[in-house]
Amino acid sequence: MVRWQELTPSDVDLKSLSDFILEKGHPVHMNSLARRVVRSILENVQRNRTYAPGDEYTPGEVIFLDEGRATVRSVEQGENSRQGHFKILTLVLPDGQEKYLAAEVPGAPASEYLPVAEDQIDSVMKEYGEFVRDAIHKALADDGRFAWFQGTRGDEWCLYEMLPRIKEDEVSQILILLRSRPGDSALIPYPTEEIVKTLWGVEDDGSNKYLLKSFGVNVVLQQDMRIRWMGNGWVLQEEW
């Protein structure tokens, strides 16, 4: 059983999230990343099969019993007149005790892998979403491959390698753009979509090209002490 409230950054599969973002082709909202992590963990749990006498096991494998997780220490040949040839598992229980069970019994039921359903993910997110998101945020923040920005589209992440480069002279043009605003509107936030449209001629059409460009601009500007994000646009720090 997964203890979602105890999830840590080390439980987050960063390669899976990296592949997911690359597959999407644009910045991805934290809620989508969280669902991806929950699905991955649930799939891993279901791949760790519950014991079934018809299954085949190998030494070192972890299986689930009523007593909890058990590790297969050894697999030996067994036989009797009623069941014929089968295998005998030596299992190590969580408390260190050993237990012996039969496996590969002819005609006995085997475990069946069931795909993770969306309602399973919904249930986890409803009850433990904050713990999942917190673990993901810490994991991504500690990995230099991932860029973050929380703007009008919400809490989003992307890979730096996907973002277009914003040059220093382009940042200077943005500063000029902000300074050129009339005095009575200087503190009215300048939306990123207007900046991108004015300087690069890219419309907010929902395309990956626009989403990557605007996200890249936001990531660069949030690191610039001369500019301040107001939740819906940018202003000059000196005018704040």
mmCIF file of C-alpha atoms in Angstrom, residues 17-18 21-22 24-30 33 140 143-149 155-164 208 211-213 215-216 219:
data_model
loop_
_atom_site.group_PDB
_atom_site.id
_atom_site.type_symbol
_atom_site.label_atom_id
_atom_site.label_comp_id
_atom_site.label_asym_id
_atom_site.label_seq_id
_atom_site.Cartn_x
_atom_site.Cartn_y
_atom_site.Cartn_z
ATOM 1 C CA LEU A 17 8.284 13.385 -16.241
ATOM 2 C CA SER A 18 10.992 14.506 -18.660
ATOM 3 C CA ILE A 21 7.009 16.943 -21.142
ATOM 4 C CA LEU A 22 8.937 16.127 -24.323
ATOM 5 C CA LYS A 24 3.602 17.050 -24.942
ATOM 6 C CA GLY A 25 5.961 19.473 -26.664
ATOM 7 C CA HIS A 26 5.143 22.419 -24.398
ATOM 8 C CA PRO A 27 5.158 23.449 -20.701
ATOM 9 C CA VAL A 28 3.005 21.138 -18.584
ATOM 10 C CA HIS A 29 0.803 22.074 -15.623
ATOM 11 C CA MET A 30 1.685 20.613 -12.236
ATOM 12 C CA LEU A 33 2.575 16.005 -13.878
ATOM 13 C CA LEU A 140 12.015 19.209 -10.110
ATOM 14 C CA ASP A 143 17.105 19.186 -10.970
ATOM 15 C CA GLY A 144 18.706 21.751 -13.257
ATOM 16 C CA ARG A 145 16.988 20.370 -16.359
ATOM 17 C CA PHE A 146 13.583 21.716 -15.382
ATOM 18 C CA ALA A 147 12.314 25.300 -15.666
ATOM 19 C CA TRP A 148 9.396 26.613 -13.625
ATOM 20 C CA PHE A 149 6.993 29.521 -13.797
ATOM 21 C CA ASP A 155 2.001 26.250 -12.026
ATOM 22 C CA GLU A 156 3.878 24.958 -15.082
ATOM 23 C CA TRP A 157 7.148 23.166 -15.754
ATOM 24 C CA CYS A 158 9.215 22.611 -18.864
ATOM 25 C CA LEU A 159 12.668 21.440 -19.895
ATOM 26 C CA TYR A 160 15.237 24.164 -20.504
ATOM 27 C CA GLU A 161 16.387 22.318 -23.622
ATOM 28 C CA MET A 162 12.953 22.882 -25.191
ATOM 29 C CA LEU A 163 12.861 26.641 -24.637
ATOM 30 C CA PRO A 164 13.949 29.146 -27.279
ATOM 31 C CA ASN A 208 3.551 24.901 -29.018
ATOM 32 C CA LEU A 211 3.607 28.356 -25.430
ATOM 33 C CA LEU A 212 7.361 27.709 -25.478
ATOM 34 C CA LYS A 213 8.208 31.296 -26.438
ATOM 35 C CA PHE A 215 7.188 30.454 -21.118
ATOM 36 C CA GLY A 216 10.810 31.076 -22.053
ATOM 37 C CA VAL A 219 11.433 32.184 -17.043
#
